[in-house]
Amino acid sequence: MVVDYNDENSLSYALHGVNLVICTFSGDEQLNLIAAAAQSGVQFFVPSEFEGCLEKRPEIDQLDPYSYSSQARQHLRRCASSQMRWTVFSCGIFMERFLPQGLGSLGIGYGSSLANAGSYILDMGSYTAEYVEKNPRGHTVRVCMTSVDDVAQFVVAAIDMGPASWPHEFTMRGDRLSVRDIVGQCSRALNGKLITRYGWVGLTYQPHFHFLSGKLRTLLAF
């Protein structure tokens, strides 16, 4: 079925009789889908919020400046009167951001300007990296990561449990490394040294606990 995400009637027709919606795209299309799902009687909604945990997530993420995360959550709160429940799957970043061809090689990231190689921390094609080791408080900047496949398996397992038992947020992570260690591992995988440039960013965030077995070394076995 072809759906026009800017057409309320098209969305409402597509959502008729649907109990659970899992969104995998961001932007205005997701906001339209949230509104249509609430009006169409959808009971459970999973927004495209596959990022860090809500508690530590900044309103404006300096590493992902085009993120629609806060807008989507505000939209969901405004739909609270519809009785539609929503759950966020917090997984840190996708490990596949560091693929030589970027997230775009998996058809992911176009809506948030993160599809291309080099759009996040490092570019394995040009042997360059741009990152900070410490935040303004002097703490080491660390990044939580989970592979796309592991996140998908986690979501499927949660569906098998039944959405009625879901909490407001599921948290997971496959690995947690400092930004410096990520760049170092990628350098070793390329058998060379990345040219780095340093700067300052705001506070980082990470999910609550360790889950699943995604490994950076598996990602880099190309």
mmCIF file of N, CA and C in Angstrom, residues 91-221:
data_model
loop_
_atom_site.group_PDB
_atom_site.id
_atom_site.type_symbol
_atom_site.label_atom_id
_atom_site.label_comp_id
_atom_site.label_asym_id
_atom_site.label_seq_id
_atom_site.Cartn_x
_atom_site.Cartn_y
_atom_site.Cartn_z
ATOM 1 N N CYS A 91 18.539 3.205 22.423
ATOM 2 C CA CYS A 91 19.620 2.260 22.108
ATOM 3 C C CYS A 91 20.960 2.942 21.879
ATOM 4 N N GLY A 92 21.062 4.234 22.198
ATOM 5 C CA GLY A 92 22.270 4.944 21.818
ATOM 6 C C GLY A 92 22.254 5.192 20.319
ATOM 7 N N ILE A 93 23.419 5.194 19.687
ATOM 8 C CA ILE A 93 23.469 5.386 18.239
ATOM 9 C C ILE A 93 23.612 4.039 17.544
ATOM 10 N N PHE A 94 23.258 3.997 16.280
ATOM 11 C CA PHE A 94 23.471 2.786 15.498
ATOM 12 C C PHE A 94 24.957 2.650 15.171
ATOM 13 N N MET A 95 25.520 1.464 15.443
ATOM 14 C CA MET A 95 26.926 1.221 15.118
ATOM 15 C C MET A 95 27.210 1.445 13.633
ATOM 16 N N GLU A 96 26.196 1.212 12.824
ATOM 17 C CA GLU A 96 26.391 1.295 11.378
ATOM 18 C C GLU A 96 26.674 2.713 10.882
ATOM 19 N N ARG A 97 26.596 3.695 11.784
ATOM 20 C CA ARG A 97 27.016 5.045 11.381
ATOM 21 C C ARG A 97 28.477 5.061 10.951
ATOM 22 N N PHE A 98 29.254 4.093 11.434
ATOM 23 C CA PHE A 98 30.681 4.082 11.142
ATOM 24 C C PHE A 98 31.038 3.171 9.969
ATOM 25 N N LEU A 99 30.045 2.668 9.256
ATOM 26 C CA LEU A 99 30.335 1.918 8.038
ATOM 27 C C LEU A 99 31.021 2.834 7.020
ATOM 28 N N PRO A 100 31.892 2.285 6.175
ATOM 29 C CA PRO A 100 32.570 3.128 5.178
ATOM 30 C C PRO A 100 31.603 3.906 4.288
ATOM 31 N N GLN A 101 30.420 3.327 4.011
ATOM 32 C CA GLN A 101 29.429 4.011 3.183
ATOM 33 C C GLN A 101 28.371 4.725 4.015
ATOM 34 N N GLY A 102 28.483 4.667 5.332
ATOM 35 C CA GLY A 102 27.536 5.348 6.201
ATOM 36 C C GLY A 102 26.203 4.630 6.335
ATOM 37 N N LEU A 103 25.307 5.221 7.126
ATOM 38 C CA LEU A 103 23.982 4.640 7.332
ATOM 39 C C LEU A 103 23.186 4.538 6.043
ATOM 40 N N GLY A 104 23.479 5.413 5.094
ATOM 41 C CA GLY A 104 22.736 5.411 3.836
ATOM 42 C C GLY A 104 22.848 4.106 3.084
ATOM 43 N N SER A 105 23.922 3.344 3.324
ATOM 44 C CA SER A 105 24.077 2.054 2.650
ATOM 45 C C SER A 105 23.016 1.060 3.100
ATOM 46 N N LEU A 106 22.361 1.350 4.230
ATOM 47 C CA LEU A 106 21.261 0.521 4.731
ATOM 48 C C LEU A 106 19.914 1.203 4.518
ATOM 49 N N GLY A 107 19.929 2.328 3.816
ATOM 50 C CA GLY A 107 18.691 3.067 3.592
ATOM 51 C C GLY A 107 18.207 3.797 4.824
ATOM 52 N N ILE A 108 19.128 4.151 5.723
ATOM 53 C CA ILE A 108 18.782 4.780 6.999
ATOM 54 C C ILE A 108 19.466 6.145 7.097
ATOM 55 N N GLY A 109 18.811 7.069 7.789
ATOM 56 C CA GLY A 109 19.458 8.316 8.162
ATOM 57 C C GLY A 109 19.216 9.501 7.259
ATOM 58 N N TYR A 110 18.484 9.312 6.167
ATOM 59 C CA TYR A 110 18.284 10.420 5.229
ATOM 60 C C TYR A 110 17.431 11.529 5.832
ATOM 61 N N GLY A 111 16.473 11.165 6.674
ATOM 62 C CA GLY A 111 15.596 12.170 7.265
ATOM 63 C C GLY A 111 16.268 13.034 8.309
ATOM 64 N N SER A 112 17.409 12.595 8.828
ATOM 65 C CA SER A 112 18.112 13.351 9.870
ATOM 66 C C SER A 112 19.495 13.809 9.427
ATOM 67 N N SER A 113 19.745 13.788 8.112
ATOM 68 C CA SER A 113 21.025 14.244 7.546
ATOM 69 C C SER A 113 22.213 13.453 8.077
ATOM 70 N N LEU A 114 22.003 12.170 8.367
ATOM 71 C CA LEU A 114 23.080 11.328 8.885
ATOM 72 C C LEU A 114 23.328 10.111 8.007
ATOM 73 N N ALA A 115 22.876 10.168 6.759
ATOM 74 C CA ALA A 115 22.982 9.003 5.893
ATOM 75 C C ALA A 115 24.371 8.832 5.293
ATOM 76 N N ASN A 116 25.055 9.927 5.059
ATOM 77 C CA ASN A 116 26.317 9.865 4.327
ATOM 78 C C ASN A 116 27.497 9.526 5.227
ATOM 79 N N ALA A 117 28.505 8.902 4.636
ATOM 80 C CA ALA A 117 29.752 8.648 5.360
ATOM 81 C C ALA A 117 30.359 9.977 5.791
ATOM 82 N N GLY A 118 30.852 10.020 7.014
ATOM 83 C CA GLY A 118 31.469 11.240 7.513
ATOM 84 C C GLY A 118 30.507 12.207 8.158
ATOM 85 N N SER A 119 29.237 11.840 8.268
ATOM 86 C CA SER A 119 28.256 12.751 8.866
ATOM 87 C C SER A 119 28.248 12.684 10.388
ATOM 88 N N TYR A 120 29.034 11.767 10.969
ATOM 89 C CA TYR A 120 29.048 11.619 12.425
ATOM 90 C C TYR A 120 30.436 11.194 12.886
ATOM 91 N N ILE A 121 31.150 12.063 13.531
ATOM 92 C CA ILE A 121 32.452 11.840 14.179
ATOM 93 C C ILE A 121 33.588 11.578 13.197
ATOM 94 N N LEU A 122 33.445 10.582 12.318
ATOM 95 C CA LEU A 122 34.573 10.237 11.460
ATOM 96 C C LEU A 122 34.118 9.822 10.068
ATOM 97 N N ASP A 123 35.045 9.922 9.130
ATOM 98 C CA ASP A 123 34.815 9.519 7.746
ATOM 99 C C ASP A 123 35.894 8.515 7.376
ATOM 100 N N MET A 124 35.507 7.245 7.278
ATOM 101 C CA MET A 124 36.485 6.201 7.017
ATOM 102 C C MET A 124 36.993 6.251 5.587
ATOM 103 N N GLY A 125 36.250 6.920 4.705
ATOM 104 C CA GLY A 125 36.688 7.020 3.319
ATOM 105 C C GLY A 125 37.803 8.027 3.131
ATOM 106 N N SER A 126 37.750 9.126 3.888
ATOM 107 C CA SER A 126 38.773 10.170 3.757
ATOM 108 C C SER A 126 39.785 10.152 4.898
ATOM 109 N N TYR A 127 39.671 9.168 5.796
ATOM 110 C CA TYR A 127 40.606 9.028 6.922
ATOM 111 C C TYR A 127 40.613 10.275 7.812
ATOM 112 N N THR A 128 39.459 10.825 8.072
ATOM 113 C CA THR A 128 39.374 12.021 8.912
ATOM 114 C C THR A 128 38.382 11.808 10.045
ATOM 115 N N ALA A 129 38.583 12.539 11.136
ATOM 116 C CA ALA A 129 37.674 12.475 12.279
ATOM 117 C C ALA A 129 37.597 13.845 12.931
ATOM 118 N N GLU A 130 36.440 14.176 13.462
ATOM 119 C CA GLU A 130 36.246 15.430 14.190
ATOM 120 C C GLU A 130 35.484 15.102 15.466
ATOM 121 N N TYR A 131 36.107 15.311 16.599
ATOM 122 C CA TYR A 131 35.484 14.900 17.852
ATOM 123 C C TYR A 131 36.111 15.636 19.025
ATOM 124 N N VAL A 132 35.525 15.449 20.208
ATOM 125 C CA VAL A 132 36.087 15.973 21.453
ATOM 126 C C VAL A 132 36.301 14.814 22.414
ATOM 127 N N GLU A 133 37.314 14.906 23.235
ATOM 128 C CA GLU A 133 37.578 13.871 24.230
ATOM 129 C C GLU A 133 36.903 14.176 25.556
ATOM 130 N N LYS A 134 36.730 15.462 25.872
ATOM 131 C CA LYS A 134 36.144 15.871 27.149
ATOM 132 C C LYS A 134 34.984 16.826 26.895
ATOM 133 N N ASN A 135 33.974 16.744 27.774
ATOM 134 C CA ASN A 135 32.906 17.733 27.696
ATOM 135 C C ASN A 135 33.306 18.960 28.521
ATOM 136 N N PRO A 136 32.496 20.027 28.534
ATOM 137 C CA PRO A 136 32.891 21.243 29.266
ATOM 138 C C PRO A 136 33.146 21.034 30.750
ATOM 139 N N ARG A 137 32.635 19.938 31.328
ATOM 140 C CA ARG A 137 32.878 19.654 32.744
ATOM 141 C C ARG A 137 34.143 18.826 32.961
ATOM 142 N N GLY A 138 34.835 18.512 31.885
ATOM 143 C CA GLY A 138 36.065 17.748 31.997
ATOM 144 C C GLY A 138 35.873 16.250 32.021
ATOM 145 N N HIS A 139 34.656 15.762 31.767
ATOM 146 C CA HIS A 139 34.382 14.328 31.766
ATOM 147 C C HIS A 139 34.616 13.741 30.376
ATOM 148 N N THR A 140 35.085 12.515 30.334
ATOM 149 C CA THR A 140 35.310 11.836 29.063
ATOM 150 C C THR A 140 33.990 11.638 28.324
ATOM 151 N N VAL A 141 33.973 12.001 27.055
ATOM 152 C CA VAL A 141 32.771 11.821 26.238
ATOM 153 C C VAL A 141 32.693 10.365 25.798
ATOM 154 N N ARG A 142 31.591 9.714 26.131
ATOM 155 C CA ARG A 142 31.387 8.316 25.767
ATOM 156 C C ARG A 142 30.112 8.176 24.938
ATOM 157 N N VAL A 143 30.117 7.173 24.091
ATOM 158 C CA VAL A 143 28.984 6.944 23.202
ATOM 159 C C VAL A 143 28.499 5.512 23.370
ATOM 160 N N CYS A 144 27.190 5.348 23.549
ATOM 161 C CA CYS A 144 26.581 4.022 23.588
ATOM 162 C C CYS A 144 26.114 3.660 22.187
ATOM 163 N N MET A 145 26.325 2.413 21.810
ATOM 164 C CA MET A 145 26.020 1.970 20.453
ATOM 165 C C MET A 145 25.336 0.616 20.466
ATOM 166 N N THR A 146 24.465 0.411 19.500
ATOM 167 C CA THR A 146 23.827 -0.884 19.275
ATOM 168 C C THR A 146 23.679 -1.067 17.776
ATOM 169 N N SER A 147 23.861 -2.278 17.293
ATOM 170 C CA SER A 147 23.710 -2.519 15.860
ATOM 171 C C SER A 147 22.233 -2.508 15.482
ATOM 172 N N VAL A 148 21.953 -2.180 14.236
ATOM 173 C CA VAL A 148 20.575 -2.144 13.740
ATOM 174 C C VAL A 148 19.908 -3.503 13.909
ATOM 175 N N ASP A 149 20.635 -4.584 13.604
ATOM 176 C CA ASP A 149 20.057 -5.925 13.719
ATOM 177 C C ASP A 149 19.684 -6.249 15.162
ATOM 178 N N ASP A 150 20.539 -5.866 16.113
ATOM 179 C CA ASP A 150 20.240 -6.138 17.520
ATOM 180 C C ASP A 150 19.013 -5.360 17.987
ATOM 181 N N VAL A 151 18.896 -4.116 17.536
ATOM 182 C CA VAL A 151 17.718 -3.321 17.901
ATOM 183 C C VAL A 151 16.460 -3.971 17.341
ATOM 184 N N ALA A 152 16.526 -4.426 16.097
ATOM 185 C CA ALA A 152 15.367 -5.074 15.479
ATOM 186 C C ALA A 152 14.960 -6.324 16.255
ATOM 187 N N GLN A 153 15.940 -7.126 16.674
ATOM 188 C CA GLN A 153 15.632 -8.330 17.445
ATOM 189 C C GLN A 153 15.018 -7.978 18.795
ATOM 190 N N PHE A 154 15.504 -6.913 19.406
ATOM 191 C CA PHE A 154 14.963 -6.470 20.692
ATOM 192 C C PHE A 154 13.506 -6.058 20.535
ATOM 193 N N VAL A 155 13.202 -5.300 19.475
ATOM 194 C CA VAL A 155 11.829 -4.843 19.245
ATOM 195 C C VAL A 155 10.904 -6.031 18.995
ATOM 196 N N VAL A 156 11.358 -6.988 18.202
ATOM 197 C CA VAL A 156 10.545 -8.182 17.932
ATOM 198 C C VAL A 156 10.268 -8.947 19.222
ATOM 199 N N ALA A 157 11.289 -9.088 20.071
ATOM 200 C CA ALA A 157 11.097 -9.776 21.352
ATOM 201 C C ALA A 157 10.095 -9.029 22.223
ATOM 202 N N ALA A 158 10.144 -7.701 22.188
ATOM 203 C CA ALA A 158 9.198 -6.901 22.968
ATOM 204 C C ALA A 158 7.776 -7.083 22.457
ATOM 205 N N ILE A 159 7.617 -7.169 21.141
ATOM 206 C CA ILE A 159 6.286 -7.394 20.569
ATOM 207 C C ILE A 159 5.744 -8.744 21.019
ATOM 208 N N ASP A 160 6.616 -9.757 21.059
ATOM 209 C CA ASP A 160 6.191 -11.082 21.526
ATOM 210 C C ASP A 160 5.713 -11.033 22.972
ATOM 211 N N MET A 161 6.306 -10.148 23.782
ATOM 212 C CA MET A 161 5.866 -9.972 25.174
ATOM 213 C C MET A 161 4.461 -9.398 25.241
ATOM 214 N N GLY A 162 4.140 -8.562 24.267
ATOM 215 C CA GLY A 162 2.843 -7.896 24.255
ATOM 216 C C GLY A 162 2.958 -6.439 24.632
ATOM 217 N N PRO A 163 2.522 -5.521 23.756
ATOM 218 C CA PRO A 163 2.642 -4.084 24.035
ATOM 219 C C PRO A 163 1.931 -3.631 25.303
ATOM 220 N N ALA A 164 0.929 -4.368 25.733
ATOM 221 C CA ALA A 164 0.180 -3.960 26.926
ATOM 222 C C ALA A 164 1.065 -3.921 28.166
ATOM 223 N N SER A 165 2.169 -4.672 28.149
ATOM 224 C CA SER A 165 3.066 -4.724 29.313
ATOM 225 C C SER A 165 4.282 -3.820 29.154
ATOM 226 N N TRP A 166 4.340 -3.051 28.091
ATOM 227 C CA TRP A 166 5.523 -2.223 27.845
ATOM 228 C C TRP A 166 5.621 -1.056 28.819
ATOM 229 N N PRO A 167 6.844 -0.733 29.246
ATOM 230 C CA PRO A 167 7.058 0.495 30.031
ATOM 231 C C PRO A 167 7.082 1.696 29.089
ATOM 232 N N HIS A 168 7.268 2.865 29.651
ATOM 233 C CA HIS A 168 7.347 4.072 28.825
ATOM 234 C C HIS A 168 8.619 4.087 27.980
ATOM 235 N N GLU A 169 9.650 3.388 28.457
ATOM 236 C CA GLU A 169 10.924 3.371 27.738
ATOM 237 C C GLU A 169 11.637 2.043 27.946
ATOM 238 N N PHE A 170 12.113 1.445 26.839
ATOM 239 C CA PHE A 170 13.036 0.322 26.888
ATOM 240 C C PHE A 170 14.443 0.870 26.638
ATOM 241 N N THR A 171 15.427 0.394 27.396
ATOM 242 C CA THR A 171 16.802 0.825 27.167
ATOM 243 C C THR A 171 17.690 -0.370 26.879
ATOM 244 N N MET A 172 18.664 -0.158 26.023
ATOM 245 C CA MET A 172 19.584 -1.232 25.631
ATOM 246 C C MET A 172 20.885 -0.605 25.151
ATOM 247 N N ARG A 173 21.931 -1.391 25.120
ATOM 248 C CA ARG A 173 23.144 -0.979 24.433
ATOM 249 C C ARG A 173 23.996 -2.200 24.126
ATOM 250 N N GLY A 174 24.660 -2.180 22.990
ATOM 251 C CA GLY A 174 25.546 -3.264 22.612
ATOM 252 C C GLY A 174 26.972 -3.024 23.070
ATOM 253 N N ASP A 175 27.372 -1.751 23.131
ATOM 254 C CA ASP A 175 28.724 -1.402 23.568
ATOM 255 C C ASP A 175 28.732 0.055 24.018
ATOM 256 N N ARG A 176 29.724 0.408 24.810
ATOM 257 C CA ARG A 176 29.882 1.785 25.278
ATOM 258 C C ARG A 176 31.364 2.114 25.278
ATOM 259 N N LEU A 177 31.755 3.078 24.455
ATOM 260 C CA LEU A 177 33.159 3.431 24.296
ATOM 261 C C LEU A 177 33.333 4.941 24.343
ATOM 262 N N SER A 178 34.528 5.359 24.716
ATOM 263 C CA SER A 178 34.841 6.778 24.594
ATOM 264 C C SER A 178 34.974 7.104 23.108
ATOM 265 N N VAL A 179 34.758 8.364 22.768
ATOM 266 C CA VAL A 179 34.896 8.770 21.373
ATOM 267 C C VAL A 179 36.320 8.507 20.884
ATOM 268 N N ARG A 180 37.286 8.742 21.751
ATOM 269 C CA ARG A 180 38.691 8.490 21.384
ATOM 270 C C ARG A 180 38.901 7.019 21.041
ATOM 271 N N ASP A 181 38.301 6.099 21.825
ATOM 272 C CA ASP A 181 38.465 4.671 21.555
ATOM 273 C C ASP A 181 37.794 4.267 20.242
ATOM 274 N N ILE A 182 36.644 4.882 19.941
ATOM 275 C CA ILE A 182 35.977 4.595 18.666
ATOM 276 C C ILE A 182 36.891 4.965 17.502
ATOM 277 N N VAL A 183 37.450 6.165 17.563
ATOM 278 C CA VAL A 183 38.351 6.619 16.501
ATOM 279 C C VAL A 183 39.583 5.719 16.429
ATOM 280 N N GLY A 184 40.096 5.307 17.597
ATOM 281 C CA GLY A 184 41.261 4.435 17.617
ATOM 282 C C GLY A 184 40.982 3.080 16.998
ATOM 283 N N GLN A 185 39.828 2.484 17.299
ATOM 284 C CA GLN A 185 39.490 1.184 16.727
ATOM 285 C C GLN A 185 39.307 1.278 15.218
ATOM 286 N N CYS A 186 38.683 2.359 14.774
ATOM 287 C CA CYS A 186 38.510 2.536 13.334
ATOM 288 C C CYS A 186 39.860 2.733 12.647
ATOM 289 N N SER A 187 40.768 3.446 13.296
ATOM 290 C CA SER A 187 42.116 3.637 12.742
ATOM 291 C C SER A 187 42.827 2.301 12.577
ATOM 292 N N ARG A 188 42.724 1.457 13.601
ATOM 293 C CA ARG A 188 43.381 0.152 13.528
ATOM 294 C C ARG A 188 42.750 -0.726 12.455
ATOM 295 N N ALA A 189 41.428 -0.632 12.298
ATOM 296 C CA ALA A 189 40.756 -1.423 11.270
ATOM 297 C C ALA A 189 41.197 -0.998 9.872
ATOM 298 N N LEU A 190 41.507 0.292 9.729
ATOM 299 C CA LEU A 190 41.969 0.816 8.439
ATOM 300 C C LEU A 190 43.473 0.670 8.257
ATOM 301 N N ASN A 191 44.147 0.186 9.308
ATOM 302 C CA ASN A 191 45.605 0.045 9.285
ATOM 303 C C ASN A 191 46.278 1.383 9.003
ATOM 304 N N GLY A 192 45.752 2.418 9.616
ATOM 305 C CA GLY A 192 46.317 3.747 9.433
ATOM 306 C C GLY A 192 45.820 4.665 10.527
ATOM 307 N N LYS A 193 46.256 5.908 10.495
ATOM 308 C CA LYS A 193 45.865 6.876 11.510
ATOM 309 C C LYS A 193 44.953 7.926 10.901
ATOM 310 N N LEU A 194 43.823 8.160 11.561
ATOM 311 C CA LEU A 194 42.890 9.170 11.090
ATOM 312 C C LEU A 194 43.405 10.565 11.421
ATOM 313 N N ILE A 195 43.233 11.484 10.499
ATOM 314 C CA ILE A 195 43.542 12.890 10.755
ATOM 315 C C ILE A 195 42.409 13.462 11.590
ATOM 316 N N THR A 196 42.724 13.997 12.759
ATOM 317 C CA THR A 196 41.676 14.430 13.681
ATOM 318 C C THR A 196 41.660 15.936 13.857
ATOM 319 N N ARG A 197 40.457 16.433 14.165
ATOM 320 C CA ARG A 197 40.281 17.839 14.523
ATOM 321 C C ARG A 197 39.416 17.866 15.768
ATOM 322 N N TYR A 198 39.744 18.711 16.729
ATOM 323 C CA TYR A 198 39.083 18.703 18.018
ATOM 324 C C TYR A 198 38.230 19.948 18.209
ATOM 325 N N GLY A 199 37.240 19.837 19.086
ATOM 326 C CA GLY A 199 36.377 20.968 19.393
ATOM 327 C C GLY A 199 35.626 20.704 20.681
ATOM 328 N N TRP A 200 34.579 21.487 20.958
ATOM 329 C CA TRP A 200 33.782 21.321 22.170
ATOM 330 C C TRP A 200 32.335 21.048 21.800
ATOM 331 N N VAL A 201 31.711 20.156 22.548
ATOM 332 C CA VAL A 201 30.275 19.928 22.420
ATOM 333 C C VAL A 201 29.689 19.877 23.818
ATOM 334 N N GLY A 202 28.359 19.771 23.911
ATOM 335 C CA GLY A 202 27.700 19.697 25.210
ATOM 336 C C GLY A 202 27.771 18.308 25.804
ATOM 337 N N LEU A 203 26.979 18.067 26.806
ATOM 338 C CA LEU A 203 27.002 16.805 27.529
ATOM 339 C C LEU A 203 26.542 15.658 26.651
ATOM 340 N N THR A 204 27.166 14.501 26.840
ATOM 341 C CA THR A 204 26.729 13.300 26.156
ATOM 342 C C THR A 204 25.682 12.592 27.011
ATOM 343 N N TYR A 205 25.125 11.505 26.516
ATOM 344 C CA TYR A 205 24.139 10.747 27.276
ATOM 345 C C TYR A 205 24.306 9.270 26.956
ATOM 346 N N GLN A 206 23.775 8.406 27.790
ATOM 347 C CA GLN A 206 23.873 6.984 27.551
ATOM 348 C C GLN A 206 22.681 6.264 28.177
ATOM 349 N N PRO A 207 22.284 5.091 27.593
ATOM 350 C CA PRO A 207 21.200 4.310 28.181
ATOM 351 C C PRO A 207 21.568 3.762 29.551
ATOM 352 N N HIS A 208 20.587 3.150 30.216
ATOM 353 C CA HIS A 208 20.739 2.771 31.616
ATOM 354 C C HIS A 208 21.563 1.512 31.839
ATOM 355 N N PHE A 209 21.409 0.504 30.969
ATOM 356 C CA PHE A 209 22.058 -0.752 31.298
ATOM 357 C C PHE A 209 22.515 -1.466 30.037
ATOM 358 N N HIS A 210 23.361 -2.468 30.224
ATOM 359 C CA HIS A 210 23.944 -3.204 29.108
ATOM 360 C C HIS A 210 22.998 -4.317 28.688
ATOM 361 N N PHE A 211 22.761 -4.429 27.383
ATOM 362 C CA PHE A 211 21.893 -5.486 26.875
ATOM 363 C C PHE A 211 22.331 -5.838 25.461
ATOM 364 N N LEU A 212 22.229 -7.087 25.097
ATOM 365 C CA LEU A 212 22.559 -7.589 23.776
ATOM 366 C C LEU A 212 24.071 -7.578 23.536
ATOM 367 N N SER A 213 24.461 -8.077 22.367
ATOM 368 C CA SER A 213 25.875 -8.389 22.182
ATOM 369 C C SER A 213 26.486 -7.770 20.938
ATOM 370 N N GLY A 214 25.975 -6.652 20.458
ATOM 371 C CA GLY A 214 26.583 -5.994 19.306
ATOM 372 C C GLY A 214 28.004 -5.562 19.639
ATOM 373 N N LYS A 215 28.949 -5.854 18.763
ATOM 374 C CA LYS A 215 30.355 -5.541 19.030
ATOM 375 C C LYS A 215 30.923 -4.696 17.898
ATOM 376 N N LEU A 216 31.684 -3.690 18.253
ATOM 377 C CA LEU A 216 32.276 -2.825 17.246
ATOM 378 C C LEU A 216 33.215 -3.610 16.349
ATOM 379 N N ARG A 217 33.916 -4.589 16.900
ATOM 380 C CA ARG A 217 34.856 -5.339 16.071
ATOM 381 C C ARG A 217 34.122 -6.132 14.991
ATOM 382 N N THR A 218 32.882 -6.567 15.278
ATOM 383 C CA THR A 218 32.088 -7.254 14.266
ATOM 384 C C THR A 218 31.727 -6.290 13.147
ATOM 385 N N LEU A 219 31.335 -5.094 13.503
ATOM 386 C CA LEU A 219 30.985 -4.071 12.527
ATOM 387 C C LEU A 219 32.155 -3.781 11.599
ATOM 388 N N LEU A 220 33.364 -3.780 12.141
ATOM 389 C CA LEU A 220 34.523 -3.364 11.367
ATOM 390 C C LEU A 220 35.159 -4.510 10.588
ATOM 391 N N ALA A 221 34.531 -5.675 10.583
ATOM 392 C CA ALA A 221 35.078 -6.819 9.856
ATOM 393 C C ALA A 221 34.641 -6.764 8.394
#
